[in-house]
mmCIF file of C-alpha atoms in Angstrom:
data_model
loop_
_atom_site.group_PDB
_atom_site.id
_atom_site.type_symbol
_atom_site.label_atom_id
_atom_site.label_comp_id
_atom_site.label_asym_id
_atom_site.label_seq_id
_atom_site.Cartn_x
_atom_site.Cartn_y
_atom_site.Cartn_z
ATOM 1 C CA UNK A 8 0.000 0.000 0.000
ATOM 2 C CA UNK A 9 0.906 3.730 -0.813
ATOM 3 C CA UNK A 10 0.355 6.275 1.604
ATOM 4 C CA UNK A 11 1.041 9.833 0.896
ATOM 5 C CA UNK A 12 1.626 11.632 4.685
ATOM 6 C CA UNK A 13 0.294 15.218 5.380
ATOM 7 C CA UNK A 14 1.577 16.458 8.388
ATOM 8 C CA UNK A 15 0.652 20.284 10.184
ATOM 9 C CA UNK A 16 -0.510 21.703 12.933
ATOM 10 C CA UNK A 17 -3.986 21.993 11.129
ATOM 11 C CA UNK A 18 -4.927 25.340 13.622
ATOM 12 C CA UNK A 19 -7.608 25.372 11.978
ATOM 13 C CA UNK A 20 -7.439 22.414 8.915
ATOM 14 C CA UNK A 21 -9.214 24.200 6.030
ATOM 15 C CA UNK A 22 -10.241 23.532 2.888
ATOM 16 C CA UNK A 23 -6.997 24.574 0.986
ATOM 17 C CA UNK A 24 -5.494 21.770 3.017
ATOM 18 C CA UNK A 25 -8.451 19.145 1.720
ATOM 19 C CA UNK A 26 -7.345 19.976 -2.087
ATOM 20 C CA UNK A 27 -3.454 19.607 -1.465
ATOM 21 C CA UNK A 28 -3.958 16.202 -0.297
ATOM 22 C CA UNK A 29 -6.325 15.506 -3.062
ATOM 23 C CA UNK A 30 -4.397 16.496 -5.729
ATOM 24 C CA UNK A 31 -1.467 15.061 -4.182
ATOM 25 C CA UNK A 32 -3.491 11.704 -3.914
ATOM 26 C CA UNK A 33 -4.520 11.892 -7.304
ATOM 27 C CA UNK A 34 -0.935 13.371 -8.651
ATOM 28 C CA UNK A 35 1.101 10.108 -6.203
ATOM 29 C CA UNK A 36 -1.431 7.474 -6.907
ATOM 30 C CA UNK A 37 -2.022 6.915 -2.691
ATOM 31 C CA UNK A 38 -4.481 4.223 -1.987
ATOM 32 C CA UNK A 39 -4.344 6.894 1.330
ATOM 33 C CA UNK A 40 -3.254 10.448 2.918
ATOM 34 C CA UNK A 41 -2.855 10.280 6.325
ATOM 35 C CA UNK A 42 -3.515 13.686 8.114
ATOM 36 C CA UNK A 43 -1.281 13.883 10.743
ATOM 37 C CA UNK A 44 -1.493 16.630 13.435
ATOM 38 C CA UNK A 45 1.640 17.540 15.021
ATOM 39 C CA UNK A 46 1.930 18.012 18.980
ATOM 40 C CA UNK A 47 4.558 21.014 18.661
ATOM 41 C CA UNK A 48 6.611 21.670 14.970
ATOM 42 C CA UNK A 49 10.174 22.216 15.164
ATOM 43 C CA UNK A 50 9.654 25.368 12.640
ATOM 44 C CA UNK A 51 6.841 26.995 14.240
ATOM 45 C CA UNK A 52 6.742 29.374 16.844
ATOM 46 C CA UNK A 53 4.671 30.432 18.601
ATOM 47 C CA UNK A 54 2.931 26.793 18.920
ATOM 48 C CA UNK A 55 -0.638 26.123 17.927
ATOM 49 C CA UNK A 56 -3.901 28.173 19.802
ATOM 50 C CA UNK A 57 -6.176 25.111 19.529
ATOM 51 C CA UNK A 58 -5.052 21.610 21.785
ATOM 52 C CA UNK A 59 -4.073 18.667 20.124
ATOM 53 C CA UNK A 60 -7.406 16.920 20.738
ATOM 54 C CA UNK A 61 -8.595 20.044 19.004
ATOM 55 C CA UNK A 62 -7.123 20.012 16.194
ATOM 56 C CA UNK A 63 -6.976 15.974 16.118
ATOM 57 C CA UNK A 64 -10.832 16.283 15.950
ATOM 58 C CA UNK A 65 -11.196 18.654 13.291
ATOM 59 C CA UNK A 66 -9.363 16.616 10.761
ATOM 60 C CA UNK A 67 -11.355 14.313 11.627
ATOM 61 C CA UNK A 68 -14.575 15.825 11.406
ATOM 62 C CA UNK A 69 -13.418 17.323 8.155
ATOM 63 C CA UNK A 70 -12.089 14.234 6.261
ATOM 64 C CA UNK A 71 -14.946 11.877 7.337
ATOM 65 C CA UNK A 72 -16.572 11.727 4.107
ATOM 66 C CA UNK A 73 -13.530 10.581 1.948
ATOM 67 C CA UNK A 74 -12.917 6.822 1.285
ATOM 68 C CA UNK A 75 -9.191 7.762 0.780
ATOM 69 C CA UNK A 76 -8.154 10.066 3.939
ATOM 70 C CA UNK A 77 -7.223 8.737 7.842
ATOM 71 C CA UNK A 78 -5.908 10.560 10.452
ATOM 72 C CA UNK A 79 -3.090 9.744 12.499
ATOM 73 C CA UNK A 80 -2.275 10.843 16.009
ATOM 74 C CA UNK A 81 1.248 9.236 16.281
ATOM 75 C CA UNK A 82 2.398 12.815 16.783
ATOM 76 C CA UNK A 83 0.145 13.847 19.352
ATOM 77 C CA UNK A 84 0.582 10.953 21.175
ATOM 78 C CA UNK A 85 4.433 11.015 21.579
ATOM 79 C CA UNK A 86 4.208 14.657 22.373
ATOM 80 C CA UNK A 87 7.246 16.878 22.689
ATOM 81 C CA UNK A 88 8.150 18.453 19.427
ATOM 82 C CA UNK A 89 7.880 16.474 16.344
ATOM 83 C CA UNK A 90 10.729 15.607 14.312
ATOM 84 C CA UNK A 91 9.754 13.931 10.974
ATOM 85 C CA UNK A 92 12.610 11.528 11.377
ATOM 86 C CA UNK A 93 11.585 9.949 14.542
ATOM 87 C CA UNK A 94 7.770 9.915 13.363
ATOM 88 C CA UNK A 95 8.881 7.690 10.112
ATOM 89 C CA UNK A 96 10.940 5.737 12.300
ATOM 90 C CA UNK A 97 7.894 4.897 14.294
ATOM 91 C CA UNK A 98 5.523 4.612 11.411
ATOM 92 C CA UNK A 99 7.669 2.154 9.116
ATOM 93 C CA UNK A 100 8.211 -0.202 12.326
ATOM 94 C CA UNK A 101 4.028 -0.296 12.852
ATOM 95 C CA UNK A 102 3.030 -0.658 9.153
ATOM 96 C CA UNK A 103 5.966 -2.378 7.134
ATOM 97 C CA UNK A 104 4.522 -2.903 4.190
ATOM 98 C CA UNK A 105 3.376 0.639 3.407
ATOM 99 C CA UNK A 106 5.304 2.592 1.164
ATOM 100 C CA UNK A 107 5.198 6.320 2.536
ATOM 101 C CA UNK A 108 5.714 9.977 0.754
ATOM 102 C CA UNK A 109 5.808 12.832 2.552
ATOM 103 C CA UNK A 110 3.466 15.431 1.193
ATOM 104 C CA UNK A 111 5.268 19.106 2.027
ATOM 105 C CA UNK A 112 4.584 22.839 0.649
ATOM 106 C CA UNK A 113 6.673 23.547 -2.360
ATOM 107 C CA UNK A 114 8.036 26.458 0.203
ATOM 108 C CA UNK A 115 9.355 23.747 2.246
ATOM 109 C CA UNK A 116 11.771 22.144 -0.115
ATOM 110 C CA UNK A 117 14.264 24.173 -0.304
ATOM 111 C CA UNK A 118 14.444 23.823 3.741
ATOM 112 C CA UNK A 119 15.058 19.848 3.364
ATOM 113 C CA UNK A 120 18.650 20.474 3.748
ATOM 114 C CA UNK A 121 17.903 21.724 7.475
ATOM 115 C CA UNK A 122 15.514 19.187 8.276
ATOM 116 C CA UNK A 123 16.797 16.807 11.389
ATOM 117 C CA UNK A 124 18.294 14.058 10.058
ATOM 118 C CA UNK A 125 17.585 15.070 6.837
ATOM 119 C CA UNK A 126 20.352 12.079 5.085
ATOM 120 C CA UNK A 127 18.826 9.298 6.831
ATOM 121 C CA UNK A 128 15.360 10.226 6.024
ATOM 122 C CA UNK A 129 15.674 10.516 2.224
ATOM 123 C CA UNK A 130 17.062 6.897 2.481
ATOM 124 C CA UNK A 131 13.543 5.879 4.133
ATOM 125 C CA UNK A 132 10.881 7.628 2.205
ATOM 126 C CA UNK A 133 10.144 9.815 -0.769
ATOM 127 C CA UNK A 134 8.807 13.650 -0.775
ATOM 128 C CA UNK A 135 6.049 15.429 -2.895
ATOM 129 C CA UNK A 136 6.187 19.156 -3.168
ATOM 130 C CA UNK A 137 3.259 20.883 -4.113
ATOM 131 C CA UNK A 138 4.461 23.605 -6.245
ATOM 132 C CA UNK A 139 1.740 26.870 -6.181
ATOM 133 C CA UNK A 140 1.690 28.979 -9.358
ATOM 134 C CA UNK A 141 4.060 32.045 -9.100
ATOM 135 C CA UNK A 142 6.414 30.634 -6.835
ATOM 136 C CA UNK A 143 9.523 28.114 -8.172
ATOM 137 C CA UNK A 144 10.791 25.727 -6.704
ATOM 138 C CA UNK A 145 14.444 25.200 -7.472
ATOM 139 C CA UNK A 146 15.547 21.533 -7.024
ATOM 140 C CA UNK A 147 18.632 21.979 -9.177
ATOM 141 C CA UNK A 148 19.685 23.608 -6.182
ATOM 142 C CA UNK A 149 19.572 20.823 -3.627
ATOM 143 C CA UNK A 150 22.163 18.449 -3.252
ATOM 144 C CA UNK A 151 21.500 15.302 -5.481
ATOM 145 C CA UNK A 152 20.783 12.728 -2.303
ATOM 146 C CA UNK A 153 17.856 15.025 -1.516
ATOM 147 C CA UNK A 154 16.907 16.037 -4.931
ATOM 148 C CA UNK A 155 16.490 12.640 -6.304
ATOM 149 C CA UNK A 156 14.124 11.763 -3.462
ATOM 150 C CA UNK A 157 11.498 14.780 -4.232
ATOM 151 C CA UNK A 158 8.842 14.861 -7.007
ATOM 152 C CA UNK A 159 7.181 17.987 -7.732
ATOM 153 C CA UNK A 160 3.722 18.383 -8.506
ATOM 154 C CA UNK A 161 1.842 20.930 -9.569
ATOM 155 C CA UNK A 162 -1.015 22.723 -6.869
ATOM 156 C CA UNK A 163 -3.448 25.423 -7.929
ATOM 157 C CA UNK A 164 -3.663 28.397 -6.343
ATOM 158 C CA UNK A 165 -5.971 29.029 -3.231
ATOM 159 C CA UNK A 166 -4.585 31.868 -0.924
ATOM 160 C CA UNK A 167 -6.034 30.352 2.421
ATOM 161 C CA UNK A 168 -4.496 29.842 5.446
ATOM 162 C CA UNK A 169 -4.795 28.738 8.715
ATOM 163 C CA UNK A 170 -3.870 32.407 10.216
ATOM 164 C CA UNK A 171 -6.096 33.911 8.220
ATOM 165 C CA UNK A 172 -8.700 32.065 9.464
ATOM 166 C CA UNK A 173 -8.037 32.399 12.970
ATOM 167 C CA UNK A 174 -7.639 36.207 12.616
ATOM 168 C CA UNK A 175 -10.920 36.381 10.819
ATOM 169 C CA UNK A 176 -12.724 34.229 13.620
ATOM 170 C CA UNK A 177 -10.819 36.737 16.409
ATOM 171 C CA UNK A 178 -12.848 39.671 14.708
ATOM 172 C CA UNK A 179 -16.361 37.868 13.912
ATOM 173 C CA UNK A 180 -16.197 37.206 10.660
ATOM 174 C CA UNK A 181 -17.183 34.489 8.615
ATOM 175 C CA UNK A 182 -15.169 31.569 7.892
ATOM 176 C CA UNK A 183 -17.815 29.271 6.090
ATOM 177 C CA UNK A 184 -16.478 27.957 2.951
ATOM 178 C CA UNK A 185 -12.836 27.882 4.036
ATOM 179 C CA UNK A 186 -13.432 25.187 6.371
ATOM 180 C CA UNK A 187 -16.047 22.147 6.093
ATOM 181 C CA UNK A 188 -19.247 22.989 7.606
ATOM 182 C CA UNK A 189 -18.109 20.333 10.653
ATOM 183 C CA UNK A 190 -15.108 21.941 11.272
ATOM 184 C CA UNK A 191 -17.149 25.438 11.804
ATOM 185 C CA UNK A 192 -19.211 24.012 13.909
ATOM 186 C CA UNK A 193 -17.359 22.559 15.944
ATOM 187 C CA UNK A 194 -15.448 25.795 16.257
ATOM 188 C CA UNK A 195 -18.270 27.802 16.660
ATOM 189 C CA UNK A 196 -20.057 25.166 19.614
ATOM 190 C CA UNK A 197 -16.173 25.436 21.275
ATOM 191 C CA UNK A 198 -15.114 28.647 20.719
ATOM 192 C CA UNK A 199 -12.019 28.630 18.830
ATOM 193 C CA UNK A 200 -10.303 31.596 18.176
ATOM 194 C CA UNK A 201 -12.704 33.775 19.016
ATOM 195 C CA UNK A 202 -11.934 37.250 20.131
#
């Protein structure tokens, strides 16, 4: 089995996040994505408003109706911050037979080179870049070992993001349509990022 992994903090997950992993399921050939919300990002800071059960349960609310989408809380549950490495460490000894990609913003690639243990994870999996319109991604610039372990695929434009939707929810305004319906609810009936 193929399994294309989208990790994030997901604070909110929104629908621009939905579309990347479709497109990147479609673009890979997955039989799965796996969402998979981190406890605390290495690259991030300050660290994420909602909790990790939070933010677990809205990927979960908002991925319920695809055949093709899990959620994983591997992250969450070893807590501390989350260093890709260890996580495929941990996720190639539980599932050996899946073959996993990890699904990154074309932004992100050129910061592979900084990534912990960034040798010894291009030996163990594959990444997929999802390139946005406008903005290049240079691979010719990477050094071959990571290079050869990245394939590029093209995302269309959608200028959502996770802080914009937390800003607009701070000053009462809508967010319906950037996140499922679920996933406002459940932020509406908790009171997530409101002001």
């Amino acid at each position: 089995m193929q399994v294309g992994i989208m990790g994030g903090t997901f604070d909110p997950v929104h629908q621009g996040h939905l579309l990347a992993a479709e497109l990147a399921r479609e673009a890979g050939g997955f039989d799965e994505v796996w969402f998979m919300p981190s406890y605390a990002p290495p690259h991030k800071q300050p660290g994420p408003v909602a909790t990790p059960g939070q933010r677990l349960e809205m990927v979960r609310l908002a991925i319920a109706d695809h055949p093709s989408f899990r959620t994983t809380d591997i992250e969450i549950r070893m807590g501390g911050t989350s260093y890709t490495y260890d996580t495929v460490e941990m996720l190639q000894g539980r599932y050996p037979s899946v073959r996993f990609t990890y699904i990154i913003g074309g932004d992100m690639v050129m910061y592979l080179p900084k990534w912990y243990r960034i040798n010894e994870l291009v030996e163990r999996i594959g990444f997929m870049g999802l390139a946005r319109p406008g903005a290049p991604v240079h691979l010719e610039l990477l050094p071959a070992s990571i290079r050869s372990r990245v394939t590029l695929v093209p995302m269309l434009q959608m200028e959502l993001s996770s802080t914009e939707i937390r800003r607009r929810r701070h000053e009462g305004l809508t967010v319906r349509y950037m996140v499922p319906e679920a996933v406002r609810m459940y932020m509406e009936v908790n009171r997530l990022y409101e002001g």
